[in-house]
XYZ file of N, CA and C in Angstrom:
507
model
N 77.780 59.929 131.375
C 79.228 59.891 131.991
C 80.213 59.834 130.831
N 81.194 60.668 130.811
C 82.303 60.589 129.726
C 83.563 60.180 130.540
N 84.190 59.177 129.805
C 85.326 58.649 130.457
C 86.571 59.628 130.080
N 87.667 59.450 130.753
C 88.816 60.124 130.580
C 89.333 60.251 129.193
N 89.709 61.355 128.518
C 90.213 61.251 127.158
C 91.654 60.581 127.026
N 91.596 59.699 126.116
C 92.926 58.907 125.789
C 93.486 59.536 124.753
N 94.800 59.749 124.645
C 95.492 60.435 123.709
C 95.550 59.455 122.435
N 95.407 60.025 121.262
C 95.454 59.197 120.123
C 96.619 59.556 119.141
N 97.304 60.588 119.455
C 98.473 60.915 118.591
C 99.628 61.495 119.507
N 100.812 61.453 119.002
C 101.928 61.918 119.733
C 101.677 63.546 120.019
N 101.947 63.874 121.154
C 101.886 65.320 121.532
C 103.139 65.706 122.164
N 103.772 66.872 121.617
C 105.029 67.315 122.158
C 104.800 68.705 122.648
N 105.405 68.928 123.812
C 105.400 70.285 124.511
C 106.792 70.729 124.663
N 107.209 71.926 124.172
C 108.618 72.233 124.171
C 108.636 73.870 124.439
N 109.783 74.357 124.654
C 110.068 75.808 124.802
C 109.820 76.475 123.383
N 109.325 77.741 123.611
C 109.201 78.694 122.395
C 108.924 79.977 122.850
N 109.071 80.940 121.870
C 108.883 82.337 122.259
C 107.425 82.822 122.713
N 106.501 81.887 122.099
C 105.120 82.264 122.318
C 104.466 81.020 122.449
N 103.162 80.907 122.949
C 102.459 79.776 123.117
C 101.706 79.637 121.715
N 102.099 78.431 121.085
C 101.486 78.155 119.783
C 101.268 76.474 119.678
N 100.455 76.162 118.699
C 100.256 74.901 118.454
C 100.373 74.518 116.958
N 101.035 73.660 116.639
C 101.214 73.260 115.188
C 100.950 71.771 114.992
N 100.070 71.462 114.078
C 99.738 70.108 113.866
C 100.534 69.665 112.620
N 101.227 68.529 112.643
C 101.751 67.814 111.527
C 100.926 66.582 111.026
N 100.438 66.762 109.811
C 99.701 65.779 109.353
C 100.503 64.452 108.855
N 100.027 63.373 108.654
C 100.827 62.251 108.121
C 101.445 62.520 106.701
N 100.713 63.399 106.056
C 101.194 63.832 104.656
C 102.427 64.593 104.749
N 102.878 65.152 106.013
C 103.961 65.997 106.058
C 103.588 67.565 106.208
N 102.302 67.843 105.858
C 101.939 69.195 105.976
C 101.811 69.709 107.275
N 102.475 70.886 107.756
C 102.305 71.563 108.916
C 101.257 72.700 108.886
N 100.521 72.780 110.004
C 99.436 73.756 110.133
C 99.390 74.344 111.558
N 99.438 75.696 111.649
C 99.308 76.237 112.874
C 97.841 76.178 113.306
N 97.406 75.860 114.551
C 96.056 75.804 114.966
C 95.897 76.611 116.218
N 94.650 76.975 116.722
C 94.538 77.578 117.935
C 94.678 76.568 119.127
N 95.091 77.167 120.239
C 95.312 76.196 121.452
C 94.116 75.359 121.723
N 92.907 75.979 121.666
C 91.686 75.375 122.037
C 91.203 74.328 121.064
N 91.893 74.167 119.919
C 91.697 73.146 118.907
C 92.575 71.763 119.122
N 93.517 72.034 120.065
C 94.407 70.774 120.213
C 93.526 69.542 120.585
N 92.581 69.668 121.495
C 91.788 68.576 121.942
C 91.086 67.811 120.882
N 90.713 68.533 119.921
C 90.005 67.922 118.684
C 90.938 66.949 117.858
N 92.270 67.092 118.081
C 93.272 66.434 117.235
C 93.942 65.361 117.903
N 94.100 65.505 119.220
C 95.034 64.615 120.014
C 94.217 63.518 120.830
N 92.826 63.718 121.044
C 92.242 62.640 121.889
C 91.413 61.761 121.169
N 91.312 60.486 121.645
C 90.616 59.512 120.964
C 89.082 59.780 120.951
N 88.639 60.699 121.839
C 87.182 61.097 121.969
C 86.981 61.968 120.702
N 87.772 62.743 120.222
C 87.407 63.637 119.117
C 88.150 63.265 117.769
N 89.097 62.349 117.921
C 89.873 61.898 116.630
C 90.153 60.359 116.818
N 88.936 59.736 116.909
C 88.985 58.212 116.986
C 89.684 57.623 115.907
N 90.710 56.518 116.197
C 91.476 55.875 115.401
C 92.301 56.914 114.486
N 92.538 58.054 115.000
C 93.321 59.023 114.140
C 92.697 59.276 112.790
N 91.430 59.327 112.820
C 90.723 59.663 111.508
C 91.121 60.857 110.691
N 91.760 61.893 111.523
C 92.078 63.056 110.960
C 93.543 63.063 110.470
N 94.212 61.865 110.517
C 95.461 61.611 109.927
C 96.509 62.605 110.486
N 96.638 62.721 111.791
C 97.604 63.549 112.362
C 98.850 62.672 112.910
N 100.021 63.306 112.536
C 101.327 62.539 112.838
C 101.650 62.882 114.248
N 101.593 64.256 114.511
C 101.780 64.829 115.888
C 101.321 66.244 116.017
N 101.262 66.616 117.184
C 100.914 68.111 117.493
C 101.969 68.582 118.467
N 102.601 69.733 118.128
C 103.678 70.377 118.847
C 103.116 71.571 119.498
N 103.171 71.594 120.817
C 102.956 72.855 121.443
C 104.121 73.626 122.047
N 104.381 74.766 121.742
C 105.421 75.628 122.430
C 104.828 76.582 123.446
N 105.721 76.944 124.357
C 105.319 77.740 125.557
C 106.702 78.436 126.071
N 106.476 79.680 126.368
C 107.643 80.405 127.010
C 107.860 80.005 128.399
N 106.774 79.244 128.934
C 106.795 78.737 130.365
C 107.976 77.807 130.602
N 108.463 77.201 129.566
C 109.687 76.255 129.606
C 110.827 76.974 129.110
N 111.058 78.171 129.156
C 112.210 78.922 128.686
C 113.405 78.610 129.640
N 113.227 78.130 130.887
C 114.511 77.651 131.676
C 114.930 76.317 131.222
N 114.202 75.636 130.166
C 114.604 74.283 129.830
C 114.571 74.409 128.267
N 115.449 75.146 127.654
C 115.357 75.377 126.149
C 115.440 74.027 125.321
N 116.056 73.032 125.792
C 116.265 71.856 125.036
C 115.452 70.549 125.433
N 114.552 70.847 126.371
C 113.596 69.903 126.811
C 112.407 69.667 126.038
N 112.045 68.415 125.759
C 110.777 68.227 125.041
C 109.951 67.144 125.852
N 108.740 67.398 126.211
C 107.929 66.506 126.930
C 106.993 65.920 125.794
N 106.996 64.610 125.803
C 106.324 63.791 124.709
C 105.333 63.012 125.473
N 103.936 63.274 124.962
C 102.845 62.477 125.562
C 102.421 61.513 124.424
N 102.688 60.310 124.638
C 102.247 59.189 123.683
C 100.918 58.503 124.195
N 100.273 57.948 123.174
C 99.079 57.107 123.534
C 99.463 56.107 124.590
N 98.528 55.767 125.501
C 98.798 54.743 126.494
C 99.083 53.369 125.803
N 99.881 52.615 126.586
C 100.112 51.227 126.095
C 99.003 50.437 126.754
N 98.756 49.175 126.235
C 97.587 48.305 126.775
C 96.254 48.935 126.621
N 96.074 49.976 125.697
C 94.915 50.556 125.367
C 93.966 49.554 124.575
N 92.709 49.904 124.578
C 91.827 49.225 123.752
C 92.068 49.670 122.391
N 92.697 50.729 122.181
C 93.003 51.233 120.641
C 94.310 50.848 120.309
N 94.392 49.672 119.442
C 95.657 48.962 119.027
C 96.476 49.857 118.437
N 96.032 50.796 117.531
C 96.910 51.834 116.854
C 97.678 52.682 117.836
N 97.031 53.034 118.865
C 97.679 53.968 119.960
C 98.764 53.272 120.441
N 98.487 52.015 120.983
C 99.556 51.254 121.585
C 100.737 50.972 120.578
N 100.569 50.686 119.342
C 101.830 50.425 118.592
C 102.470 51.810 118.275
N 101.808 52.906 118.203
C 102.377 54.241 117.940
C 103.311 54.485 119.147
N 102.865 54.272 120.469
C 103.800 54.396 121.638
C 104.989 53.608 121.570
N 104.761 52.342 121.431
C 105.932 51.444 121.194
C 106.920 51.853 120.183
N 106.455 52.382 119.047
C 107.428 52.748 117.997
C 108.339 54.064 118.375
N 107.776 54.742 119.523
C 108.293 55.884 119.857
C 109.411 55.580 120.894
N 109.519 54.520 121.507
C 110.283 54.233 122.502
C 111.972 54.490 122.283
N 112.291 54.283 121.031
C 113.781 54.486 120.818
C 114.137 56.015 120.755
N 113.185 56.931 120.812
C 113.325 58.371 120.919
C 113.488 58.859 122.341
N 113.422 58.022 123.388
C 113.142 58.310 124.709
C 114.610 58.646 125.336
N 114.584 59.823 125.947
C 115.747 60.266 126.655
C 115.670 60.138 128.204
N 114.443 60.314 128.656
C 114.079 59.990 129.952
C 112.579 59.724 129.930
N 112.009 58.930 130.995
C 110.560 58.572 130.849
C 109.954 58.682 132.239
N 108.782 59.238 132.209
C 107.826 59.224 133.276
C 106.694 58.193 132.969
N 106.699 57.199 133.703
C 105.595 56.129 133.431
C 104.419 56.446 134.290
N 103.284 56.987 133.709
C 102.082 57.281 134.529
C 101.284 55.911 134.950
N 100.992 55.881 136.193
C 100.355 54.663 136.838
C 99.173 55.133 137.738
N 98.125 54.755 137.488
C 96.945 55.076 138.311
C 97.129 54.513 139.746
N 97.212 55.534 140.791
C 97.433 55.120 142.135
C 96.387 54.284 142.639
N 95.188 54.296 142.200
C 94.075 53.605 142.641
C 94.069 52.065 142.082
N 94.863 51.805 141.035
C 95.013 50.641 140.398
C 96.419 50.304 140.157
N 97.168 50.232 141.148
C 98.623 50.443 140.819
C 99.313 49.094 140.226
N 100.073 49.565 139.142
C 101.025 48.542 138.631
C 100.412 47.257 137.874
N 100.298 47.350 136.553
C 99.796 46.036 135.973
C 100.984 45.514 135.089
N 100.815 44.393 134.664
C 101.849 43.563 134.001
C 102.413 44.490 132.662
N 101.384 45.171 132.140
C 101.867 46.209 130.915
C 102.883 47.242 131.392
N 102.540 47.800 132.756
C 103.427 48.833 133.254
C 104.811 48.251 133.383
N 104.791 47.032 133.917
C 106.124 46.447 134.182
C 106.844 46.102 132.982
N 106.117 45.667 131.960
C 106.827 45.353 130.628
C 107.213 46.685 130.056
N 106.498 47.800 130.045
C 107.010 49.017 129.611
C 108.281 49.682 130.292
N 108.393 49.375 131.580
C 109.642 49.811 132.194
C 110.784 48.964 131.612
N 110.561 47.815 131.467
C 111.538 46.778 130.816
C 112.086 47.144 129.456
N 111.078 47.608 128.820
C 111.286 48.085 127.385
C 112.120 49.447 127.383
N 111.643 50.265 128.196
C 112.215 51.583 128.364
C 113.718 51.680 128.759
N 114.019 50.623 129.712
C 115.452 50.587 130.196
C 116.491 50.198 129.105
N 115.942 49.697 127.878
C 116.831 49.409 126.749
C 117.256 50.846 126.118
N 116.454 51.884 126.393
C 116.739 53.103 125.705
C 117.151 54.282 126.691
N 116.958 54.121 127.979
C 117.326 55.058 128.961
C 117.235 54.565 130.296
N 118.253 54.864 131.078
C 118.177 54.613 132.538
C 117.303 55.517 133.366
N 117.037 56.593 132.715
C 116.266 57.766 133.530
C 114.753 57.477 133.507
N 114.232 56.724 134.338
C 112.828 56.413 134.445
C 112.319 56.601 135.834
N 111.057 57.190 135.845
C 110.434 57.237 137.210
C 109.114 57.027 136.959
N 108.572 56.371 138.085
C 107.037 56.023 138.049
C 106.340 57.196 138.686
N 105.177 57.745 138.006
C 104.345 58.778 138.578
C 103.049 58.119 138.866
N 102.675 58.291 140.137
C 101.321 57.653 140.565
C 100.342 58.910 140.356
N 99.445 58.659 139.467
C 98.397 59.778 139.183
C 97.224 59.489 140.205
N 96.408 60.439 140.352
C 95.149 60.471 141.095
C 95.581 60.197 142.579
N 96.710 60.660 143.026
C 97.245 60.406 144.225
C 96.267 61.041 145.394
N 95.423 62.027 145.036
C 94.593 62.739 146.052
C 93.345 61.842 146.316
N 93.204 60.628 145.524
C 92.225 59.770 145.991
C 92.394 58.805 147.046
N 93.652 58.813 147.502
C 94.112 57.874 148.609
C 94.459 58.639 149.947
N 94.380 58.076 150.993
C 94.808 58.652 152.077
C 96.313 58.603 152.179
N 96.952 59.237 153.052
C 98.405 59.442 153.124
C 98.901 58.051 153.407
N 98.236 57.287 154.238
C 98.882 55.914 154.522
C 98.701 54.971 153.481
N 97.393 54.976 152.700
C 97.328 54.183 151.619
C 98.306 54.442 150.497
N 98.524 55.755 150.164
C 99.543 56.259 149.233
C 100.887 55.861 149.619
N 101.335 55.841 150.818
C 102.643 55.354 151.208
C 102.677 53.814 150.923
N 101.511 53.234 151.165
C 101.590 51.540 150.994
C 101.739 51.431 149.400
N 100.967 52.174 148.614
C 101.101 51.899 147.194
C 102.522 52.252 146.654
N 103.116 53.324 147.128
C 104.423 53.806 146.663
C 105.493 52.488 146.977
N 105.368 51.921 148.112
C 106.204 50.847 148.546
C 105.945 49.686 147.675
N 104.714 49.399 147.465
C 104.239 48.174 146.510
C 104.753 48.343 145.214
N 104.549 49.590 144.553
C 105.101 49.811 143.249
C 106.676 49.810 143.180
N 107.268 50.391 144.119
C 108.779 50.385 144.180
C 109.263 49.028 144.197
N 108.724 48.220 145.199
C 109.307 46.745 145.299
C 108.959 45.867 144.199
N 107.906 45.967 143.591
C 107.578 45.275 142.367
C 108.386 45.616 141.177
N 108.571 46.789 140.957
C 109.434 47.283 139.856
C 110.779 46.809 140.083
N 111.296 46.856 141.275
C 112.757 46.379 141.675
C 112.812 44.932 141.494
N 111.785 44.026 141.947
C 111.875 42.742 141.814
C 111.815 42.202 140.281
N 111.014 42.857 139.614
C 110.718 42.487 138.188
C 111.846 42.972 137.276
N 112.382 44.111 137.394
C 113.375 44.714 136.645
C 114.827 44.924 137.119
N 114.819 44.844 138.502
C 116.181 44.977 139.122
C 116.592 46.477 139.216
N 115.585 47.302 138.677
C 115.800 48.776 138.761
C 115.234 49.422 140.056
N 116.175 50.294 140.666
C 115.565 51.095 141.729
C 115.236 52.529 141.199
N 113.879 52.545 141.064
C 113.183 53.774 140.445
C 112.514 54.577 141.342
N 112.454 55.823 141.187
C 111.636 56.771 142.157
C 110.270 56.544 141.785
N 109.450 56.563 142.898
C 107.953 56.424 142.611
C 107.485 57.900 143.220
N 106.931 58.661 142.302
C 106.364 59.994 142.684
C 104.948 60.117 142.749
N 104.228 60.831 143.649
C 102.836 60.890 143.522
C 102.496 62.159 143.057
N 101.437 62.169 142.309
C 100.947 63.414 141.559
C 99.349 63.513 141.588
N 98.973 64.730 141.729
C 97.491 64.875 141.692
C 97.339 66.210 140.906
N 96.376 66.294 139.976
C 95.894 67.397 139.348
C 95.096 68.390 140.133
N 94.545 67.847 141.331
C 93.749 68.712 142.221
C 94.481 69.947 142.898
């Protein structure tokens, strides 16, 4: 049984004329790679403790042409067993224009999640909570989780944040 891949480096997705992937190494060298090689560089499974010395991987796609100035940035998770991943994510916070905080719907809201929201509000008021794996809950349970998350975020941070449900299914 393999666990879900954890992100080990910053991964950026943005608009571009073609679908491409470029790796930027810590040395500053940029190299275009095949899309199917991205997983080998950005996941803890294939690049444990960032042994490949990757600073970031940037993906471009014309699918985002309606949003030419938007960048989606996937950072390694906070509270990870991988300390370097957590510190990398924390160092990225000042670059945040808006944030989607992913929270597993089956294990909603940890102290680390609440701390992250508190840290993010220093840099942006545009924050939403995204409940992942929403398909694993019944509609009633999902509704209860949304209320629980909303109320705890409000009580802890004073922020009225949207709580969105998401499923990859």
